[in-house]
């Protein structure tokens, strides 16, 4: 473990990501870029080596918060990979520029993929959503801004009910929203024209890692021939899966599922709380990115083009 000084704002961002005050893959990545920018701009390092050690320690602290969203390591790789120079000032300038560039790219990518996703939507369509995804919201917003009239069926998304955030944001746009519990999705799929979900990571085979419940939603939607669209900017592509690594699924505390009193009442049981699941590519109709729409099986080509076999972990100690 390094003893390098981590800026208090980096620590605060790391705690906010771990506690899910900051959540969602794109938002986590942007917050991490901002935290690295603050570490760089306010570092009091006196040597280039000390500056680099601090930045690596900050990145490592951010990296250990949540394991599944690949946007986080992709962000750290992007910024640390562009930290260049022989002096503290040169390193500071290049790191700040890279962090700003990363955040701008995330925002631009989200706008661009929104325009692509909106092309799938027609007047009168009903969209079903799961969890809360800013990439999905971007598609719906873009269609809405074109004057396309939509309605939404929003899954609650147990245990943390991120569906409520989606419901509030769609309602603020003036889109009619019906909120349902997760178990009611099958009952309502006949009324739905498209299922739109986000992604925390996309593997080289086109499998989509997203909030728990995505897989069963996709399987049921496929059975009804309702198209399943994944809205995911390319920062969600996981280059490590090109060389056979798998995506780690986060397990969260059982208190999200059951209270202490309920647990005592029931007696000795095991409670498991995986936060994400894996939807195989055969259940996904399209992955919408800022580079256009892809069938899941062809995403590997885009992944190689954008990342190569790059799986460096520059936040780890040398
Ligand atoms: C959020 C989640 C979202 C993806 C995509 O999970 O699964 O669908 O992160 O979101 P959690 P975005 O609430 O556990 O972070 O499109 O905003 O990146």
Coordinates of N, CA and C in Angstrom, one line a residue, residues 65-284:
X65 N -13.6 1.1 -5.1 CA -15.0 1.4 -4.6 C -16.0 0.4 -5.0
X66 N -16.2 0.2 -6.3 CA -17.2 -0.7 -6.9 C -16.5 -1.5 -8.0
X67 N -16.8 -2.8 -8.1 CA -16.0 -3.6 -9.1 C -16.6 -3.7 -10.5
X68 N -17.9 -3.5 -10.7 CA -18.5 -4.0 -11.9 C -18.5 -3.0 -13.1
X69 N -18.7 -1.7 -12.9 CA -18.8 -0.7 -14.0 C -17.4 -0.5 -14.6
X70 N -17.2 -0.9 -15.8 CA -15.8 -0.8 -16.4 C -15.5 0.6 -16.8
X71 N -16.5 1.5 -16.8 CA -16.3 2.9 -17.1 C -15.3 3.5 -16.1
X72 N -15.3 2.9 -14.9 CA -14.4 3.4 -13.9 C -12.9 3.1 -14.2
X73 N -12.5 1.8 -14.4 CA -11.1 1.6 -14.8 C -10.8 2.2 -16.2
X74 N -11.8 2.3 -17.1 CA -11.5 2.9 -18.4 C -11.2 4.4 -18.2
X75 N -11.8 5.0 -17.2 CA -11.5 6.4 -16.9 C -10.1 6.6 -16.4
X76 N -9.8 5.7 -15.4 CA -8.5 5.8 -14.7 C -7.4 5.6 -15.7
X77 N -7.6 4.6 -16.6 CA -6.6 4.3 -17.6 C -6.4 5.5 -18.6
X78 N -7.5 6.1 -19.0 CA -7.5 7.2 -19.9 C -6.7 8.4 -19.3
X79 N -7.0 8.7 -18.0 CA -6.3 9.9 -17.4 C -4.9 9.6 -17.1
X80 N -4.6 8.5 -16.4 CA -3.2 8.2 -16.0 C -2.4 7.9 -17.2
X81 N -3.0 7.4 -18.3 CA -2.2 7.1 -19.5 C -1.8 8.3 -20.2
X82 N -2.4 9.4 -19.9 CA -2.0 10.7 -20.5 C -1.3 11.7 -19.6
X83 N -0.9 11.2 -18.4 CA -0.1 12.0 -17.5 C 1.3 11.9 -17.9
X84 N 1.8 13.1 -18.5 CA 3.1 13.1 -19.1 C 3.9 14.3 -18.7
X85 N 5.2 14.2 -18.7 CA 6.0 15.3 -18.4 C 7.1 15.0 -17.4
X86 N 8.1 15.9 -17.4 CA 9.3 15.6 -16.5 C 9.2 16.4 -15.2
X87 N 8.3 17.4 -15.2 CA 8.2 18.3 -14.0 C 6.8 18.2 -13.4
X88 N 6.7 18.7 -12.2 CA 5.4 18.6 -11.5 C 4.4 19.4 -12.4
X89 N 4.8 20.6 -12.8 CA 3.9 21.5 -13.6 C 3.4 20.8 -14.9
X90 N 4.4 20.2 -15.6 CA 4.0 19.5 -16.8 C 3.1 18.3 -16.6
X91 N 3.3 17.6 -15.5 CA 2.4 16.5 -15.2 C 1.1 17.0 -14.8
X92 N 1.0 18.1 -14.0 CA -0.2 18.6 -13.6 C -1.1 19.1 -14.8
X93 N -0.4 19.8 -15.7 CA -1.1 20.3 -16.9 C -1.7 19.1 -17.8
X94 N -0.9 18.1 -18.0 CA -1.3 17.0 -18.9 C -2.5 16.2 -18.2
X95 N -2.4 16.0 -16.8 CA -3.4 15.3 -16.1 C -4.7 16.0 -16.1
X96 N -4.7 17.3 -15.8 CA -5.9 18.1 -15.8 C -6.5 18.1 -17.2
X97 N -5.7 18.3 -18.2 CA -6.3 18.3 -19.6 C -6.9 16.9 -19.9
X98 N -6.3 15.8 -19.5 CA -6.9 14.5 -19.8 C -8.2 14.3 -19.1
X99 N -8.2 14.7 -17.8 CA -9.4 14.5 -17.0 C -10.6 15.3 -17.6
X100 N -10.3 16.5 -18.0 CA -11.3 17.4 -18.6 C -11.8 16.7 -20.0
X101 N -10.8 16.3 -20.7 CA -11.2 15.7 -22.0 C -12.1 14.4 -21.8
X102 N -11.7 13.6 -20.8 CA -12.5 12.4 -20.6 C -14.0 12.8 -20.3
X103 N -14.2 13.8 -19.4 CA -15.5 14.2 -19.0 C -16.3 14.7 -20.2
X104 N -15.6 15.5 -21.0 CA -16.3 16.0 -22.2 C -16.7 14.9 -23.1
X105 N -15.8 13.9 -23.3 CA -16.1 12.8 -24.2 C -17.3 12.0 -23.7
X106 N -17.4 11.8 -22.4 CA -18.6 11.1 -21.8 C -19.9 11.9 -22.2
X107 N -19.8 13.2 -22.0 CA -21.0 14.0 -22.2 C -21.4 14.0 -23.7
X108 N -20.4 14.2 -24.5 CA -20.6 14.2 -26.0 C -21.1 12.8 -26.5
X109 N -20.5 11.8 -25.9 CA -20.9 10.4 -26.3 C -22.4 10.2 -26.0
X110 N -22.8 10.6 -24.8 CA -24.1 10.4 -24.3 C -25.1 11.2 -25.3
X111 N -24.8 12.4 -25.6 CA -25.6 13.1 -26.6 C -25.7 12.4 -27.9
X112 N -24.6 12.0 -28.4 CA -24.5 11.3 -29.7 C -25.3 10.0 -29.7
X113 N -25.1 9.2 -28.7 CA -25.9 7.9 -28.7 C -27.4 8.2 -28.5
X114 N -27.7 9.3 -27.8 CA -29.1 9.6 -27.7 C -29.8 9.8 -29.0
X115 N -29.1 10.5 -29.9 CA -29.6 10.7 -31.3 C -29.8 9.4 -32.0
X116 N -28.9 8.5 -31.8 CA -29.0 7.2 -32.5 C -30.2 6.4 -31.9
X117 N -30.2 6.3 -30.6 CA -31.3 5.6 -30.0 C -32.7 6.1 -30.3
X118 N -32.8 7.4 -30.4 CA -34.0 8.1 -30.7 C -34.6 7.7 -32.1
X119 N -33.6 7.3 -33.0 CA -34.1 6.9 -34.4 C -34.9 5.6 -34.3
X120 N -34.8 4.9 -33.2 CA -35.6 3.6 -33.1 C -37.1 3.9 -32.7
X121 N -37.3 5.1 -32.2 CA -38.6 5.3 -31.6 C -39.6 6.1 -32.5
X122 N -40.8 5.7 -32.4 CA -41.9 6.2 -33.3 C -43.0 6.8 -32.4
X123 N -43.8 7.8 -33.0 CA -44.9 8.4 -32.3 C -45.8 7.3 -31.7
X124 N -46.2 7.4 -30.5 CA -47.1 6.5 -29.8 C -46.4 5.3 -29.2
X125 N -45.1 5.2 -29.3 CA -44.4 4.0 -28.7 C -44.4 4.0 -27.2
X126 N -44.4 2.8 -26.6 CA -44.3 2.7 -25.2 C -42.9 2.0 -24.9
X127 N -42.2 2.6 -24.0 CA -40.8 2.0 -23.7 C -40.8 1.5 -22.3
X128 N -40.2 0.3 -22.1 CA -40.1 -0.2 -20.7 C -38.6 0.0 -20.3
X129 N -38.4 0.5 -19.1 CA -37.1 0.7 -18.6 C -36.8 -0.1 -17.3
X130 N -35.5 -0.3 -17.0 CA -35.1 -1.0 -15.8 C -34.0 -0.2 -15.2
X131 N -34.0 0.0 -13.9 CA -33.0 0.8 -13.2 C -33.1 2.2 -13.6
X132 N -31.9 2.9 -13.5 CA -31.8 4.3 -14.0 C -30.5 4.4 -14.8
X133 N -30.7 4.7 -16.1 CA -29.5 4.8 -16.9 C -29.5 6.1 -17.6
X134 N -28.5 6.9 -17.5 CA -28.4 8.2 -18.1 C -28.3 8.1 -19.7
X135 N -27.7 7.0 -20.1 CA -27.6 6.7 -21.5 C -29.0 6.4 -22.1
X136 N -29.8 5.6 -21.4 CA -31.1 5.4 -21.8 C -32.0 6.6 -21.9
X137 N -31.8 7.4 -20.8 CA -32.6 8.7 -20.7 C -32.2 9.6 -21.9
X138 N -31.0 9.6 -22.3 CA -30.6 10.4 -23.4 C -31.3 10.0 -24.7
X139 N -31.5 8.7 -24.9 CA -32.3 8.3 -26.1 C -33.7 8.8 -26.0
X140 N -34.3 8.6 -24.9 CA -35.7 9.0 -24.7 C -35.9 10.5 -24.8
X141 N -35.0 11.2 -24.2 CA -35.0 12.7 -24.3 C -34.9 13.2 -25.7
X142 N -33.9 12.6 -26.4 CA -33.7 13.0 -27.8 C -35.0 12.8 -28.7
X143 N -35.6 11.7 -28.5 CA -36.9 11.4 -29.2 C -37.9 12.4 -28.8
X144 N -38.0 12.7 -27.5 CA -39.0 13.6 -27.0 C -38.8 15.0 -27.6
X145 N -37.5 15.4 -27.7 CA -37.2 16.7 -28.2 C -37.6 16.8 -29.7
X146 N -37.6 15.7 -30.4 CA -38.0 15.7 -31.8 C -39.5 15.7 -31.9
X147 N -40.2 15.8 -30.8 CA -41.7 15.8 -30.9 C -42.4 14.5 -30.9
X148 N -41.6 13.4 -30.7 CA -42.2 12.0 -30.8 C -42.9 11.8 -29.4
X149 N -44.1 11.4 -29.5 CA -44.9 11.2 -28.3 C -44.7 9.8 -27.8
X150 N -44.2 9.7 -26.5 CA -43.9 8.4 -26.0 C -44.6 8.2 -24.6
X151 N -44.7 6.9 -24.2 CA -45.1 6.7 -22.8 C -44.1 5.7 -22.3
X152 N -44.1 5.5 -21.0 CA -43.0 4.7 -20.4 C -43.6 3.8 -19.3
X153 N -43.2 2.5 -19.3 CA -43.5 1.6 -18.1 C -42.2 1.4 -17.4
X154 N -42.1 1.8 -16.2 CA -40.8 1.9 -15.5 C -40.8 0.8 -14.4
X155 N -39.8 0.0 -14.4 CA -39.7 -1.1 -13.4 C -39.1 -0.4 -12.1
X156 N -39.6 -0.8 -11.0 CA -39.2 -0.2 -9.7 C -37.7 -0.5 -9.5
X157 N -37.2 -1.7 -9.8 CA -35.8 -2.1 -9.6 C -35.4 -2.3 -8.1
X158 N -35.8 -3.4 -7.6 CA -35.4 -3.7 -6.2 C -34.0 -4.1 -6.2
X159 N -33.2 -3.9 -5.1 CA -33.7 -3.5 -3.9 C -33.6 -2.0 -3.7
X160 N -32.9 -1.2 -4.5 CA -32.7 0.2 -4.2 C -33.6 1.2 -4.9
X161 N -34.5 0.6 -5.8 CA -35.5 1.4 -6.4 C -35.0 2.6 -7.2
X162 N -34.0 2.3 -8.0 CA -33.5 3.4 -8.9 C -34.6 3.7 -10.0
X163 N -35.6 2.8 -10.2 CA -36.7 3.1 -11.1 C -37.4 4.4 -10.7
X164 N -37.4 4.7 -9.4 CA -38.0 5.9 -9.0 C -37.4 7.2 -9.6
X165 N -36.0 7.1 -9.7 CA -35.3 8.2 -10.4 C -35.7 8.4 -11.8
X166 N -35.8 7.2 -12.5 CA -36.2 7.2 -13.9 C -37.6 7.8 -14.0
X167 N -38.5 7.3 -13.2 CA -39.9 7.8 -13.2 C -40.0 9.3 -13.0
X168 N -39.2 9.8 -12.1 CA -39.3 11.3 -11.8 C -38.7 12.1 -13.0
X169 N -37.6 11.6 -13.6 CA -37.0 12.3 -14.7 C -37.9 12.3 -16.0
X170 N -38.5 11.1 -16.2 CA -39.4 11.0 -17.4 C -40.7 11.9 -17.2
X171 N -41.2 11.9 -15.9 CA -42.4 12.7 -15.6 C -42.0 14.2 -15.8
X172 N -40.8 14.6 -15.4 CA -40.4 16.0 -15.6 C -40.4 16.4 -17.0
X173 N -40.1 15.4 -17.9 CA -40.1 15.7 -19.4 C -41.6 15.8 -19.9
X174 N -42.5 15.3 -19.1 CA -43.9 15.4 -19.5 C -44.3 14.0 -20.2
X175 N -43.5 13.0 -20.0 CA -43.8 11.7 -20.6 C -44.7 10.9 -19.6
X176 N -45.8 10.4 -20.0 CA -46.7 9.6 -19.1 C -45.9 8.4 -18.6
X177 N -45.9 8.2 -17.3 CA -45.1 7.1 -16.7 C -46.1 6.1 -15.9
X178 N -45.9 4.8 -16.1 CA -46.6 3.8 -15.2 C -45.4 3.1 -14.5
X179 N -45.5 3.2 -13.2 CA -44.5 2.5 -12.3 C -45.0 1.1 -12.0
X180 N -44.2 0.1 -12.2 CA -44.6 -1.3 -11.8 C -43.5 -2.0 -10.9
X181 N -43.9 -3.0 -10.2 CA -42.9 -3.8 -9.4 C -42.2 -4.7 -10.5
X182 N -41.0 -5.1 -10.1 CA -40.2 -5.9 -11.1 C -41.0 -7.1 -11.6
X183 N -41.7 -7.8 -10.7 CA -42.3 -9.0 -11.0 C -43.5 -8.9 -12.0
X184 N -43.9 -7.6 -12.2 CA -45.0 -7.4 -13.1 C -44.6 -7.1 -14.6
X185 N -43.3 -7.2 -14.8 CA -42.8 -6.8 -16.2 C -43.5 -7.7 -17.2
X186 N -43.5 -9.0 -17.0 CA -44.1 -9.9 -18.0 C -45.5 -9.6 -18.3
X187 N -46.2 -9.2 -17.3 CA -47.7 -8.8 -17.5 C -47.8 -7.6 -18.4
X188 N -46.9 -6.7 -18.4 CA -47.0 -5.5 -19.2 C -46.2 -5.5 -20.5
X189 N -45.4 -6.5 -20.7 CA -44.6 -6.5 -22.0 C -45.4 -6.4 -23.2
X190 N -46.6 -7.0 -23.2 CA -47.5 -7.0 -24.4 C -47.8 -5.5 -24.8
X191 N -47.7 -4.6 -23.9 CA -48.1 -3.2 -24.2 C -46.9 -2.4 -24.6
X192 N -45.7 -3.1 -24.7 CA -44.4 -2.3 -24.8 C -43.9 -2.5 -26.2
X193 N -43.4 -1.4 -26.8 CA -42.7 -1.5 -28.2 C -41.2 -1.8 -28.1
X194 N -40.6 -1.3 -27.1 CA -39.1 -1.5 -26.9 C -38.8 -1.5 -25.4
X195 N -37.9 -2.4 -25.1 CA -37.2 -2.4 -23.8 C -35.9 -1.7 -24.0
X196 N -35.7 -0.7 -23.2 CA -34.4 0.1 -23.2 C -33.7 -0.1 -21.8
X197 N -32.5 -0.7 -21.9 CA -31.7 -0.8 -20.6 C -30.3 -0.2 -20.9
X198 N -29.6 0.1 -19.8 CA -28.2 0.6 -19.9 C -27.3 -0.6 -19.7
X199 N -26.0 -0.2 -19.5 CA -25.0 -1.3 -19.2 C -23.9 -0.7 -18.3
X200 N -23.4 -1.6 -17.4 CA -22.2 -1.2 -16.6 C -21.0 -1.7 -17.3
X201 N -21.1 -2.8 -18.0 CA -19.9 -3.4 -18.8 C -20.5 -4.2 -19.9
X202 N -19.8 -4.2 -21.0 CA -20.1 -5.1 -22.2 C -18.9 -5.9 -22.5
X203 N -19.1 -7.2 -22.5 CA -18.0 -8.1 -22.8 C -17.8 -8.3 -24.3
X204 N -16.6 -8.9 -24.6 CA -16.2 -9.0 -26.0 C -17.2 -9.9 -26.8
X205 N -17.9 -10.8 -26.1 CA -18.9 -11.6 -26.9 C -20.2 -10.9 -27.0
X206 N -20.3 -9.7 -26.5 CA -21.6 -8.9 -26.6 C -22.5 -9.1 -25.4
X207 N -22.1 -9.9 -24.4 CA -22.9 -10.0 -23.2 C -22.9 -8.7 -22.5
X208 N -24.1 -8.4 -21.9 CA -24.3 -7.1 -21.3 C -24.5 -7.3 -19.8
X209 N -23.6 -6.6 -19.0 CA -23.7 -6.7 -17.6 C -24.4 -5.4 -17.1
X210 N -25.5 -5.6 -16.5 CA -26.3 -4.4 -16.0 C -27.1 -4.8 -14.7
X211 N -27.8 -3.9 -14.2 CA -28.5 -4.1 -12.9 C -29.2 -5.4 -12.9
X212 N -29.2 -6.0 -11.7 CA -29.8 -7.3 -11.5 C -31.3 -7.3 -12.0
X213 N -31.7 -8.3 -12.7 CA -33.1 -8.3 -13.2 C -33.1 -8.0 -14.7
X214 N -32.0 -7.5 -15.3 CA -31.9 -7.2 -16.7 C -32.1 -8.5 -17.5
X215 N -31.4 -9.5 -17.1 CA -31.4 -10.8 -17.8 C -32.8 -11.4 -17.9
X216 N -33.5 -11.5 -16.8 CA -34.9 -12.1 -16.8 C -35.8 -11.2 -17.7
X217 N -35.6 -9.9 -17.6 CA -36.4 -9.0 -18.4 C -36.2 -9.2 -19.9
X218 N -34.9 -9.4 -20.3 CA -34.5 -9.6 -21.7 C -35.1 -11.0 -22.2
X219 N -35.0 -12.0 -21.3 CA -35.5 -13.3 -21.7 C -37.0 -13.3 -22.0
X220 N -37.7 -12.6 -21.1 CA -39.2 -12.5 -21.2 C -39.5 -11.7 -22.4
X221 N -38.8 -10.6 -22.6 CA -39.1 -9.7 -23.8 C -38.8 -10.5 -25.1
X222 N -37.7 -11.3 -25.1 CA -37.4 -12.0 -26.4 C -38.6 -13.0 -26.7
X223 N -39.1 -13.6 -25.6 CA -40.2 -14.6 -25.8 C -41.4 -13.9 -26.4
X224 N -41.6 -12.6 -26.1 CA -42.7 -11.9 -26.7 C -42.3 -11.1 -28.0
X225 N -41.1 -11.3 -28.5 CA -40.6 -10.6 -29.6 C -40.6 -9.1 -29.4
X226 N -40.4 -8.6 -28.2 CA -40.2 -7.2 -28.0 C -38.7 -6.9 -28.0
X227 N -38.3 -5.9 -28.9 CA -36.9 -5.6 -29.0 C -36.2 -5.1 -27.7
X228 N -35.0 -5.6 -27.5 CA -34.3 -5.2 -26.3 C -33.1 -4.4 -26.8
X229 N -33.1 -3.1 -26.4 CA -32.0 -2.2 -26.8 C -31.2 -1.8 -25.6
X230 N -29.9 -2.0 -25.8 CA -28.9 -1.6 -24.8 C -28.3 -0.2 -25.2
X231 N -28.5 0.8 -24.4 CA -27.9 2.1 -24.7 C -26.6 2.2 -23.8
X232 N -25.5 2.2 -24.5 CA -24.2 2.2 -23.8 C -23.1 2.8 -24.6
X233 N -22.6 3.9 -24.1 CA -21.5 4.6 -24.7 C -20.3 3.7 -24.7
X234 N -19.3 3.9 -25.5 CA -18.2 2.9 -25.7 C -17.3 2.8 -24.4
X235 N -17.4 3.8 -23.5 CA -16.6 3.6 -22.3 C -17.1 2.5 -21.4
X236 N -18.2 1.9 -21.8 CA -18.8 0.7 -21.1 C -18.2 -0.6 -21.7
X237 N -17.4 -0.5 -22.8 CA -16.8 -1.8 -23.3 C -15.6 -2.2 -22.5
X238 N -15.6 -3.4 -22.2 CA -14.5 -3.9 -21.3 C -13.4 -4.6 -22.0
X239 N -12.3 -3.9 -22.2 CA -11.2 -4.5 -23.1 C -10.5 -5.7 -22.4
X240 N -10.7 -5.9 -21.1 CA -10.0 -7.0 -20.4 C -10.7 -8.3 -20.9
X241 N -12.0 -8.2 -21.3 CA -12.7 -9.4 -21.7 C -12.2 -10.0 -23.1
X242 N -11.4 -9.1 -23.8 CA -10.8 -9.6 -25.0 C -9.8 -10.7 -24.8
X243 N -9.2 -10.7 -23.6 CA -8.1 -11.7 -23.3 C -8.7 -12.7 -22.2
X244 N -10.0 -12.8 -22.2 CA -10.5 -13.9 -21.4 C -10.9 -13.6 -20.0
X245 N -10.7 -12.4 -19.5 CA -11.1 -12.0 -18.2 C -12.6 -11.9 -18.1
X246 N -13.1 -12.2 -17.0 CA -14.6 -12.0 -16.8 C -14.9 -10.8 -15.9
X247 N -16.1 -10.3 -16.0 CA -16.5 -9.1 -15.3 C -16.9 -9.5 -13.9
X248 N -16.4 -8.8 -12.9 CA -16.7 -9.2 -11.5 C -18.1 -8.6 -11.1
X249 N -18.9 -9.4 -10.6 CA -20.3 -9.0 -10.2 C -20.2 -8.6 -8.7
X250 N -20.7 -7.4 -8.5 CA -20.7 -6.8 -7.1 C -21.8 -7.5 -6.3
X251 N -21.4 -7.9 -5.1 CA -22.5 -8.3 -4.1 C -22.6 -7.2 -3.0
X252 N -23.8 -6.8 -2.7 CA -23.9 -5.7 -1.7 C -24.5 -6.3 -0.4
X253 N -24.6 -5.4 0.6 CA -25.0 -5.8 1.9 C -26.4 -6.3 1.9
X254 N -26.6 -7.3 2.8 CA -27.9 -7.9 2.9 C -29.0 -7.0 3.5
X255 N -28.5 -5.9 4.1 CA -29.4 -4.9 4.7 C -30.3 -4.2 3.6
X256 N -29.8 -4.3 2.4 CA -30.6 -3.7 1.3 C -31.8 -4.5 1.0
X257 N -31.7 -5.8 1.4 CA -32.8 -6.8 1.0 C -33.8 -7.0 2.2
X258 N -33.2 -7.0 3.4 CA -34.0 -7.5 4.6 C -33.5 -6.7 5.8
X259 N -34.5 -6.3 6.6 CA -34.1 -5.5 7.8 C -33.7 -6.6 8.9
X260 N -33.0 -6.0 9.9 CA -32.5 -6.9 11.0 C -33.7 -7.6 11.7
X261 N -34.8 -6.8 11.9 CA -35.9 -7.3 12.6 C -36.6 -8.5 11.8
X262 N -36.7 -8.2 10.4 CA -37.3 -9.3 9.6 C -36.4 -10.5 9.6
X263 N -35.1 -10.3 9.6 CA -34.2 -11.5 9.6 C -34.3 -12.3 10.9
X264 N -34.4 -11.6 12.0 CA -34.6 -12.3 13.3 C -35.9 -13.1 13.3
X265 N -36.9 -12.5 12.8 CA -38.3 -13.1 12.7 C -38.2 -14.4 11.9
X266 N -37.5 -14.4 10.8 CA -37.5 -15.5 9.9 C -36.6 -16.7 10.5
X267 N -35.5 -16.3 11.1 CA -34.6 -17.3 11.6 C -33.4 -17.5 10.7
X268 N -32.6 -18.5 10.9 CA -31.4 -18.7 10.2 C -31.6 -19.0 8.7
X269 N -31.2 -18.0 7.9 CA -31.3 -18.2 6.4 C -30.1 -17.5 5.8
X270 N -29.8 -17.8 4.5 CA -28.8 -17.1 3.8 C -29.5 -16.0 2.9
X271 N -28.9 -14.8 2.9 CA -29.4 -13.7 2.0 C -28.3 -13.4 1.0
X272 N -28.6 -13.3 -0.3 CA -27.6 -12.9 -1.2 C -28.1 -11.7 -2.0
X273 N -27.2 -10.8 -2.3 CA -27.7 -9.6 -2.9 C -26.7 -9.2 -4.1
X274 N -26.7 -9.9 -5.2 CA -25.9 -9.5 -6.3 C -26.5 -8.2 -6.9
X275 N -25.6 -7.3 -7.3 CA -26.2 -6.0 -7.8 C -26.4 -6.0 -9.3
X276 N -25.7 -7.0 -10.0 CA -25.7 -7.0 -11.4 C -25.9 -8.4 -12.0
X277 N -26.3 -8.5 -13.2 CA -26.3 -9.9 -13.8 C -25.9 -9.8 -15.3
X278 N -25.7 -10.9 -15.9 CA -25.2 -11.0 -17.3 C -26.2 -11.4 -18.2
X279 N -26.5 -10.6 -19.2 CA -27.5 -11.0 -20.3 C -26.7 -11.5 -21.5
X280 N -26.9 -12.7 -21.9 CA -26.2 -13.2 -23.1 C -26.6 -12.5 -24.3
X281 N -25.7 -12.4 -25.3 CA -25.9 -11.6 -26.5 C -27.2 -12.1 -27.3
X282 N -27.5 -13.4 -27.1 CA -28.7 -13.8 -27.9 C -30.0 -13.2 -27.5
X283 N -30.0 -12.5 -26.4 CA -31.3 -11.9 -25.9 C -31.3 -10.4 -26.2
X284 N -30.2 -9.9 -26.8 CA -30.1 -8.5 -27.1 C -30.2 -8.2 -28.6

